[in-house]
CSV table of C-alpha atoms in Angstrom, one decimal:
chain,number,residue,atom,x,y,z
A,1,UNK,CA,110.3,85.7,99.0
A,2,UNK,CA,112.9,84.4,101.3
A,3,UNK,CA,116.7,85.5,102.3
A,4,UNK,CA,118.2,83.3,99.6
A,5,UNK,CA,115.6,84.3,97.2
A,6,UNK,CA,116.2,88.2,98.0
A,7,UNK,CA,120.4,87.7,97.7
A,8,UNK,CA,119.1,86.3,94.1
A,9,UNK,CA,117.5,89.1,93.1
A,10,UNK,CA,119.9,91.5,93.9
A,11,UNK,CA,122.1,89.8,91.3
A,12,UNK,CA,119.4,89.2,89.0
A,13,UNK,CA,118.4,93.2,88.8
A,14,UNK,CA,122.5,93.4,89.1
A,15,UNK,CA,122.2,91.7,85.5
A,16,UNK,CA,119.0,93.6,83.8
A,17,UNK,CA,116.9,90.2,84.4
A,18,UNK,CA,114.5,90.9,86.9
A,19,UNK,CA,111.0,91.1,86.3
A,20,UNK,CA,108.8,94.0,87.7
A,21,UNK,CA,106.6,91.1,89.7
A,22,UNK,CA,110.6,90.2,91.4
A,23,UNK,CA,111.0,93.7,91.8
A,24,UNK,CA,107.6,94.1,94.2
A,25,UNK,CA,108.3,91.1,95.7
A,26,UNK,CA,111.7,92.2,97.0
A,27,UNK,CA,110.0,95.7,98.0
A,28,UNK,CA,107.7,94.1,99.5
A,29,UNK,CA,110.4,91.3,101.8
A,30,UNK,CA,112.0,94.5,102.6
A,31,UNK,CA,109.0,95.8,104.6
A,32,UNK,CA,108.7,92.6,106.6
A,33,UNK,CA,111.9,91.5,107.3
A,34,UNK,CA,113.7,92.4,110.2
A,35,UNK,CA,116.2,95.4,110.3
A,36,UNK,CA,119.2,93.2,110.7
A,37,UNK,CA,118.1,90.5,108.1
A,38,UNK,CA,117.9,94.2,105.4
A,39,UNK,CA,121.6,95.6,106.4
A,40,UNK,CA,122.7,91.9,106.1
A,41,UNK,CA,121.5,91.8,102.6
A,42,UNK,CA,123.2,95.4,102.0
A,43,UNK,CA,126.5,94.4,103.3
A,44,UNK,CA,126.5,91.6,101.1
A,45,UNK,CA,125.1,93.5,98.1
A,46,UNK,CA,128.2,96.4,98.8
A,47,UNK,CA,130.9,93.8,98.8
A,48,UNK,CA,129.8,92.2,95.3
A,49,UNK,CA,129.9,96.1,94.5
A,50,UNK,CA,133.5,96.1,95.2
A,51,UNK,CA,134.0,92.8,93.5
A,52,UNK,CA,132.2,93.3,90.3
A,53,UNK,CA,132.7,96.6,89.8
A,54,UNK,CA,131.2,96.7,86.3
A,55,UNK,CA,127.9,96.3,87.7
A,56,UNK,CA,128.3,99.7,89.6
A,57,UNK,CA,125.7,102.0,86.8
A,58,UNK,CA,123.0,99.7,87.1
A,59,UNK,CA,123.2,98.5,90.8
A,60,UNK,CA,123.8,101.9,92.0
A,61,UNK,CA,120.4,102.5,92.0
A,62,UNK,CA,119.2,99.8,93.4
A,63,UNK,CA,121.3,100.3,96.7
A,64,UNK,CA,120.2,103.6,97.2
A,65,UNK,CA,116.6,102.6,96.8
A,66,UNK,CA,117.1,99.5,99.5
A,67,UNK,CA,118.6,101.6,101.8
A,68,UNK,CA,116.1,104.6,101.8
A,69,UNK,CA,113.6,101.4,102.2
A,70,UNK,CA,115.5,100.3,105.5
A,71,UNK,CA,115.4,104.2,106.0
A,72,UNK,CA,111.8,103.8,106.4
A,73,UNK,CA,112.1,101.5,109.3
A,74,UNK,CA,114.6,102.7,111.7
A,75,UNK,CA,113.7,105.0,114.1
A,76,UNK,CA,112.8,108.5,112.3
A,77,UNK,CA,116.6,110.7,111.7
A,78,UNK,CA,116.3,114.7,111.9
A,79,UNK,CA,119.5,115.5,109.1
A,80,UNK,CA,118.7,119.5,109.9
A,81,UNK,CA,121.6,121.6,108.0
A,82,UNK,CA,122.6,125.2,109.0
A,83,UNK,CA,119.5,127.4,108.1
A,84,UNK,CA,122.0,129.5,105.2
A,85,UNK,CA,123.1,127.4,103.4
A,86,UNK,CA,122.9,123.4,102.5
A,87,UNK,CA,126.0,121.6,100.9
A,88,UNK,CA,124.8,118.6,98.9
A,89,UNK,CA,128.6,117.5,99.6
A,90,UNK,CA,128.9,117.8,103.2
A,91,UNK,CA,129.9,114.5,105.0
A,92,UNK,CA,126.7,112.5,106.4
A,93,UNK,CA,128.6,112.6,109.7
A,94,UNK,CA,129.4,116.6,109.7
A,95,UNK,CA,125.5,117.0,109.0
A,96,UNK,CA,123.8,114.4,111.9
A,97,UNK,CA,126.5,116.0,114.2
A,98,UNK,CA,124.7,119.4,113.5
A,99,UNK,CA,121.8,117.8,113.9
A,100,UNK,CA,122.5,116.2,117.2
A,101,UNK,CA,124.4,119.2,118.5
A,102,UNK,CA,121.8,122.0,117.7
A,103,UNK,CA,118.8,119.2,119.3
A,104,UNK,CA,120.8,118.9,122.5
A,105,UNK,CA,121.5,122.4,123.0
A,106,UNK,CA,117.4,122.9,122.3
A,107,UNK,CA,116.9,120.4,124.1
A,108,UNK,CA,119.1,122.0,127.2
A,109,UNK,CA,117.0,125.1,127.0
A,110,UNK,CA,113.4,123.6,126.5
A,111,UNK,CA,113.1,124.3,130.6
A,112,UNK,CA,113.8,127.6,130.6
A,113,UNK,CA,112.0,128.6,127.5
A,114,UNK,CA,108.5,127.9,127.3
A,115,UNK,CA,107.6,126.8,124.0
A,116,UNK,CA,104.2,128.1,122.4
A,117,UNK,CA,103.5,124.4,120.9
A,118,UNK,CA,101.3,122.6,123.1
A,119,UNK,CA,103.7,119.7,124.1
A,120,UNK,CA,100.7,117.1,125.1
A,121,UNK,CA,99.8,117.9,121.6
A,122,UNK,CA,100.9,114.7,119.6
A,123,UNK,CA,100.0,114.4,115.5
A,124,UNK,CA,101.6,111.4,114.2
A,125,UNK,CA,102.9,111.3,111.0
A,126,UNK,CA,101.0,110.0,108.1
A,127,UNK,CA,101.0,106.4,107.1
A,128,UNK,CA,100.4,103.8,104.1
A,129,UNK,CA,96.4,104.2,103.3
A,130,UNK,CA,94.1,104.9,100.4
A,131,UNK,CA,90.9,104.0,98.8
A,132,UNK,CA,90.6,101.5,96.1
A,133,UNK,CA,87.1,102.1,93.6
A,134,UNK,CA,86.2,99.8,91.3
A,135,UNK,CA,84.3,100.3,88.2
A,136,UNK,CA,80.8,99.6,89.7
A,137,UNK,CA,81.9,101.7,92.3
A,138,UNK,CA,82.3,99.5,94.7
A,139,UNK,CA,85.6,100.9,97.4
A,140,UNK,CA,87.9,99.0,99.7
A,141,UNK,CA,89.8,100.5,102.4
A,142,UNK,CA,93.7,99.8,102.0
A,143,UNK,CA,96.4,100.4,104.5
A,144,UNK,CA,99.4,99.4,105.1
A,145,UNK,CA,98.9,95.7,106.4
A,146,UNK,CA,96.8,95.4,102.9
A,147,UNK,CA,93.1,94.9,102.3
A,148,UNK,CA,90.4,93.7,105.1
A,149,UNK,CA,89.8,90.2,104.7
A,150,UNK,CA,92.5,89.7,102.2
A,151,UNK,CA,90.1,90.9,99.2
A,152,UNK,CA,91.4,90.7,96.4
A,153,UNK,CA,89.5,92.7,93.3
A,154,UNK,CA,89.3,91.4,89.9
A,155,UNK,CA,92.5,91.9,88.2
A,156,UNK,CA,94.8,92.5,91.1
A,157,UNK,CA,97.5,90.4,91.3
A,158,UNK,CA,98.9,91.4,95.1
A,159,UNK,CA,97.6,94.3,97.8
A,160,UNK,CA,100.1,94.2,100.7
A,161,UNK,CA,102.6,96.8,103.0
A,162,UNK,CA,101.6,99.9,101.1
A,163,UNK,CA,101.4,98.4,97.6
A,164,UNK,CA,98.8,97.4,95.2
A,165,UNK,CA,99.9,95.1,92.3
A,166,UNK,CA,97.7,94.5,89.2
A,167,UNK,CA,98.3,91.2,86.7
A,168,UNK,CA,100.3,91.4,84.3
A,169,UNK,CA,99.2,88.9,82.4
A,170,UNK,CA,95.2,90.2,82.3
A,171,UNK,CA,93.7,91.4,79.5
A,172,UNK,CA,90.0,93.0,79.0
A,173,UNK,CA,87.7,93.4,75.8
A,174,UNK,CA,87.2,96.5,77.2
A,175,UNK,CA,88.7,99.2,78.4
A,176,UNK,CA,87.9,99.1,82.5
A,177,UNK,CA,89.0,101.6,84.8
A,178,UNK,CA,90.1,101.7,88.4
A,179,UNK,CA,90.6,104.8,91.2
A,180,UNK,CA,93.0,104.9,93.7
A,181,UNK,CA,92.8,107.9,96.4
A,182,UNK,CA,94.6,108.8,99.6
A,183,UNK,CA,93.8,111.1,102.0
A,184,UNK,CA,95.5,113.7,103.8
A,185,UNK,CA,97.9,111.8,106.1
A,186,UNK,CA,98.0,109.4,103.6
A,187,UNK,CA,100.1,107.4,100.4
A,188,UNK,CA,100.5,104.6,98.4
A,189,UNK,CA,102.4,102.3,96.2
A,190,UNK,CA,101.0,100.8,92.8
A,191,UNK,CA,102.1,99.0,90.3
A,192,UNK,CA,100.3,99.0,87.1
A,193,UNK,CA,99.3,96.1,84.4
A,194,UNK,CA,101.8,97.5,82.0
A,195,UNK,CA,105.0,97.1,85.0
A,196,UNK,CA,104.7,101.1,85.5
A,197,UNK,CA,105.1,102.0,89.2
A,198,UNK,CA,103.5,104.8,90.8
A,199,UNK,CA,103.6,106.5,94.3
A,200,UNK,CA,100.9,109.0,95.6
A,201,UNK,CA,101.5,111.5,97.3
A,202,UNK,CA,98.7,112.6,100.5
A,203,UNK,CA,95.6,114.1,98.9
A,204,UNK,CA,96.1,112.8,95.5
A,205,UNK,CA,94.1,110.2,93.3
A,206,UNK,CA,94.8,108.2,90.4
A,207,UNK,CA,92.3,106.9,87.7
A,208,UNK,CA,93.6,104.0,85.2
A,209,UNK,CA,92.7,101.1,83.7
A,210,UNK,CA,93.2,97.6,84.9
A,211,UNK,CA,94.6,96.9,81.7
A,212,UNK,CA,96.2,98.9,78.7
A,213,UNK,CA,93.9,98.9,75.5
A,214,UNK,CA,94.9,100.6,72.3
A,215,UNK,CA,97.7,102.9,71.3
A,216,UNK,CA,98.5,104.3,74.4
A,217,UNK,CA,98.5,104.1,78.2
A,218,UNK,CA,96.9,106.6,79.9
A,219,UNK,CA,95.9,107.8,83.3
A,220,UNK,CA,94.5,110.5,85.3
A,221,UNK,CA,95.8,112.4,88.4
A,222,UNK,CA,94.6,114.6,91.0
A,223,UNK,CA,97.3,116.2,93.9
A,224,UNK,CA,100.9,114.4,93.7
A,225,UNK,CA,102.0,111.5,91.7
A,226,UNK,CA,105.5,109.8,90.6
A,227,UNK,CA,106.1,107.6,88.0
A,228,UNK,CA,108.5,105.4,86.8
A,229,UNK,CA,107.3,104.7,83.1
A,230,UNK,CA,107.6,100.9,81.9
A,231,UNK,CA,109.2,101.5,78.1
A,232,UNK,CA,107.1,100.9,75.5
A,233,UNK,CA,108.7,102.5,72.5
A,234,UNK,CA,105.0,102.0,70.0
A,235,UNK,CA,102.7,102.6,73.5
A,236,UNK,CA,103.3,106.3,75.1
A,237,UNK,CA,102.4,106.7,78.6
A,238,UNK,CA,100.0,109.9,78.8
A,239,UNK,CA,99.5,111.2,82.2
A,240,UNK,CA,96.1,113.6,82.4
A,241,UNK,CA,96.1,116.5,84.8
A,242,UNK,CA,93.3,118.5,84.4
A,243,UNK,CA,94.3,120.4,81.8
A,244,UNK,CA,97.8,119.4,81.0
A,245,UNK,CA,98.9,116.1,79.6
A,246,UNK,CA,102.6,114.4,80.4
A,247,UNK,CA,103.4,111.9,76.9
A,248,UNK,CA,106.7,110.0,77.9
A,249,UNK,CA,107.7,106.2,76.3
A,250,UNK,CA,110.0,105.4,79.6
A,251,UNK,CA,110.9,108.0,82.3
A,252,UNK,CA,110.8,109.0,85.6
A,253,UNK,CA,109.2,112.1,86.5
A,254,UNK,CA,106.7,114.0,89.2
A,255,UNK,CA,103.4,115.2,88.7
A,256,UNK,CA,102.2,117.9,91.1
A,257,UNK,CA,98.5,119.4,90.7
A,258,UNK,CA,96.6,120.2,94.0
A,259,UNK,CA,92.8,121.4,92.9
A,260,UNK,CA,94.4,123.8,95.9
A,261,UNK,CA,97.2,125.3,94.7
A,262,UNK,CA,97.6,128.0,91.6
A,263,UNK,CA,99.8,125.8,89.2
A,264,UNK,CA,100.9,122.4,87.8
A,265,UNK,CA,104.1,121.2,88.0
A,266,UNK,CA,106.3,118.5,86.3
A,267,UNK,CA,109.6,117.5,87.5
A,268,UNK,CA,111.8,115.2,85.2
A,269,UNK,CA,113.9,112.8,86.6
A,270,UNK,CA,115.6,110.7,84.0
A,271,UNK,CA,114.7,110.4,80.4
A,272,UNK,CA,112.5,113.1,78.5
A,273,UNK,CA,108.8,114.0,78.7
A,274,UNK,CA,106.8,116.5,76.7
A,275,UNK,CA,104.2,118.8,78.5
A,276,UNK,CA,101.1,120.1,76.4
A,277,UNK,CA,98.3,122.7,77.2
A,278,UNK,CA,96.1,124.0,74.4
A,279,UNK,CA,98.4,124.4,71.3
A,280,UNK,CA,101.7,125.4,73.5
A,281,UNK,CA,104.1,121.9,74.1
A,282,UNK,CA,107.3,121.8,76.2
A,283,UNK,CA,110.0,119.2,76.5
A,284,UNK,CA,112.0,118.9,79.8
A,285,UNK,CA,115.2,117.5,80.2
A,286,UNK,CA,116.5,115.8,83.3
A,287,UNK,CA,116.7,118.3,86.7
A,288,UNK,CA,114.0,120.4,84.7
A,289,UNK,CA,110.4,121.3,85.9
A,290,UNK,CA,107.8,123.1,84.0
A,291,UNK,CA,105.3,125.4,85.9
A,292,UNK,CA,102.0,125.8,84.3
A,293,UNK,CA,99.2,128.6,86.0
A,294,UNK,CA,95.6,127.1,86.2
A,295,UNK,CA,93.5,128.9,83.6
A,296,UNK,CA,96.8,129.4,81.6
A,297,UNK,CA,98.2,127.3,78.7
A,298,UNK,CA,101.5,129.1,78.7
A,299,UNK,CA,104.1,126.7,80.1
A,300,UNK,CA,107.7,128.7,82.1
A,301,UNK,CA,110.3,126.0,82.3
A,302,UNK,CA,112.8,126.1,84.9
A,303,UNK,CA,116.1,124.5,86.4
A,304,UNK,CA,114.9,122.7,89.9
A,305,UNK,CA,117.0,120.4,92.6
A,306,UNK,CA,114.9,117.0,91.5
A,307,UNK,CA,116.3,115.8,94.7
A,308,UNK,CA,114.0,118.2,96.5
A,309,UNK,CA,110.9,118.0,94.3
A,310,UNK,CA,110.8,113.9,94.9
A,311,UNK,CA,111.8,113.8,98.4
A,312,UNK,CA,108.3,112.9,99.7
A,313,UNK,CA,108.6,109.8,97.7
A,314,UNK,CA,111.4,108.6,99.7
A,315,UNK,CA,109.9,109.6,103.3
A,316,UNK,CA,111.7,112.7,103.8
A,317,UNK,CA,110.9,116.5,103.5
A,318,UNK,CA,113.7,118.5,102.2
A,319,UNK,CA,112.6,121.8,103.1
A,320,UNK,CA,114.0,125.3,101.4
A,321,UNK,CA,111.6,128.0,101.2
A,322,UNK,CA,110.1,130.4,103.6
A,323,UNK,CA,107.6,128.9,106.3
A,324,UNK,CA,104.2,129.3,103.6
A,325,UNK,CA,106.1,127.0,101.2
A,326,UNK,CA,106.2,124.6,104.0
A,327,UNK,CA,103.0,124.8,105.8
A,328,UNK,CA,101.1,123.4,102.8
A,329,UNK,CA,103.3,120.2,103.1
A,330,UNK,CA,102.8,119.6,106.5
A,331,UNK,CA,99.1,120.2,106.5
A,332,UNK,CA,98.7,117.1,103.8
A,333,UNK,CA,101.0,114.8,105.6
A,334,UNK,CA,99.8,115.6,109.4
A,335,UNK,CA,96.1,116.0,107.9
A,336,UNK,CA,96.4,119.5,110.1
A,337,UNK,CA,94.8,123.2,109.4
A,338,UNK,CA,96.9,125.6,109.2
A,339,UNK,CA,96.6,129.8,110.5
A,340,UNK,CA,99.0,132.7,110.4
A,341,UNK,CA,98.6,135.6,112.7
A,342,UNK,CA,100.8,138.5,113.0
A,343,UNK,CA,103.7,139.4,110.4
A,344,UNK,CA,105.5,136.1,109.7
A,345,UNK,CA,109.2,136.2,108.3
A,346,UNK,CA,109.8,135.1,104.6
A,347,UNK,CA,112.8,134.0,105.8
A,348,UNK,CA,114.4,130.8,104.3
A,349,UNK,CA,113.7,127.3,105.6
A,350,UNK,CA,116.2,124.9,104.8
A,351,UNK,CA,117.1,121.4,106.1
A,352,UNK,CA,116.1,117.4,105.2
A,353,UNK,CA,113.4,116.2,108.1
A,354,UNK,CA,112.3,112.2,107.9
A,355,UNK,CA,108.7,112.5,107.5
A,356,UNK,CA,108.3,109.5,110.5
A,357,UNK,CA,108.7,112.3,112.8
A,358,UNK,CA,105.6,113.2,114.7
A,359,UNK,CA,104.5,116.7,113.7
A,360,UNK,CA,105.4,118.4,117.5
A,361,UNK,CA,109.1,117.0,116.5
A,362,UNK,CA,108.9,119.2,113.2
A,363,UNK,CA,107.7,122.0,114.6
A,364,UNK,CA,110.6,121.9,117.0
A,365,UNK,CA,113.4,121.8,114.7
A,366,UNK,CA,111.6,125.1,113.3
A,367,UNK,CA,111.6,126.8,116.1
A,368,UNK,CA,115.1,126.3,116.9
A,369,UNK,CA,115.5,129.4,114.6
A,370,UNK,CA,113.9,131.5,117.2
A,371,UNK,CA,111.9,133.9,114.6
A,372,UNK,CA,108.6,131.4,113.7
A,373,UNK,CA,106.7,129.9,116.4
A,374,UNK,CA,103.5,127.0,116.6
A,375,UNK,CA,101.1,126.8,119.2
A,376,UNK,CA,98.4,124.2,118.7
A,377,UNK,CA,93.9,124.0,119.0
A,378,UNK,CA,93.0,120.0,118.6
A,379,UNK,CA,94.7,120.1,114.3
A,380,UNK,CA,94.7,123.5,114.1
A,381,UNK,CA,98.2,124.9,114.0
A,382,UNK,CA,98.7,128.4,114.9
A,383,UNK,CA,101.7,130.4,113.2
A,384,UNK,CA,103.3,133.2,114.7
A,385,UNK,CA,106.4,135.6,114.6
């Protein structure tokens, strides 16, 4: 895709007329062009905003999603909000001037404060890579430049920047199935026969096949997983997660279920879903998640900020919980251990950190609440009051 070829897409998606092949091969001109060529594009895309203003429900979307794209390439932002409270309606400039303000006067004092974190100690932040297993079991190694040697696997149409792309157009006689995994440190984009789009989370696998047999489409999950459901109103999409099943027909909506951690969760987006475990089922409406115990079939629904829940998605972590509901984030991302010694706060965490930032970075925005502290072994991190 070229400039002129990207300005047309923005006005064919503008009009409901762009296919989900267009749609990766914007994504995908957005990772390689440069940052200028990108806020060119958006400039240009904002004033037919203000021209056509019509267009504004539908194109809405797809600004935000270009510019959290170009997000992704600028040099990492820290957006850290006062630690008590965090105003979804506070002006962007009131919050980086927080930001900037409470860095510098950290920054001021970093000489005469020694910091527990080792500060030679640099963990980068995770990046674009996963493993791609055939059905004879065969893997390739995929990262963010795409596949070694350009392979390209029966069936899939494109691997490139992050994203793995399977034809649309290929049928099978039988049903053949696919795994993509990404390890801690890691994620991935894919897009599935059927035009579904998925993004995994670090830690997390998805099993589906190559193409969509029978009544309905559906697809396994270990860790983290979003989806945003192609509609096919006489072909549910099923999601499988251990023992829970997601049905939708065209939604977006979160999967979390860490072999790890004590529950399953679903966050809904947009549209509706239905959530069964044994005999109990639970619909969700949008900004709703549903928590479900392992070794329980009894479902607790519950109002969540989807915002939060998806944030990873988008490269950001939107923190608000005590340090032990963060840790657990960090460690997938930074592919780090994690340790607790003495009696550690619950106090409340809460601030939106781009996940480009190198972990020491992290740790030093969360120390600039003076009650947690990090010092560092090789991956292990140390927590302390």
């Amino acid at each position: 895709m070229n400039n002129e070829e990207a300005g047309l897409f923005v006005k064919r998606y503008a009009a409901g007329t762009a296919t989900p092949e267009e749609h990766a091969d914007f994504e995908q001109w957005i990772y390689e062009q440069p940052l200028q060529e990108v806020q060119s594009l958006l400039d240009e895309y904002t004033l037919l905003l203000e021209q056509h203003p019509v267009w504004l429900p539908a194109n809405r979307e797809l600004l935000e999603r270009m510019l959290r794209e170009l997000d992704l390439q600028q040099p990492a932002r820290i957006v850290l909000l006062p630690w008590w409270k965090r105003k979804r309606t506070l002006a962007a400039g009131v919050a980086l001037l927080l930001a900037a303000t409470g860095y510098a006067l950290w920054q001021q004092t970093a000489f005469r404060k020694q910091s527990l974190m080792a500060a030679a100690t640099i963990i980068p932040a995770g990046s674009s890579r996963a493993t791609l297993q055939l059905a004879d079991g065969t893997t390739i190694e995929l990262d963010s430049a795409g596949a070694p040697g350009a392979i390209k696997p029966s069936h899939v149409l494109k691997i490139a920047a992050g994203l793995l792309q399977y034809d649309p157009q290929q049928q099978t006689a039988n049903t053949v199935f696919n795994t993509l995994s990404t390890p801690r440190g890691g994620q991935y984009r894919l897009l599935l026969q059927d035009g579904t789009r998925v993004w995994l989370n670090a830690a997390s696998s998805v099993r589906f096949p190559v193409a969509f047999n029978g009544n309905a489409r559906t697809v396994e999950i270990s860790g983290e997983a979003y989806f945003e459901v192609a509609p096919q109103v006489n072909k549910p999409f099923i999601v499988k997660a251990g023992a829970m099943q997601v049905n939708v027909l065209g939604t977006h909506f979160t999967v979390s279920a860490y072999p790890e951690e004590n529950q399953v969760r679903t966050t809904l987006a947009t549209g509706k879903v239905a959530v069964t475990a044994g005999n109990n089922t639970l619909q969700l409406s949008p900004g709703q998640q549903s928590v479900l115990p392992k070794g329980s079939d009894a479902f607790t629904l519950r109002t969540v900020d989807t915002e939060q829940e998806m944030a990873w998605k988008d490269g950001r972590f939107i923190f608000n919980g005590n340090i032990r509901d963060i840790m657990p984030q960090l460690e997938r991302w930074y592919d780090i251990q994690v340790e607790y010694e003495g009696n550690i706060s619950n106090q409340a965490f809460i601030g939106d950190i781009s996940r480009n930032e190198n972990l020491s970075e992290v740790l030093k925005i969360l120390e600039l609440t003076g009650n947690i502290h990090f010092r560092s072994v090789n991956r292990k991190i140390i927590v302390s009051p």
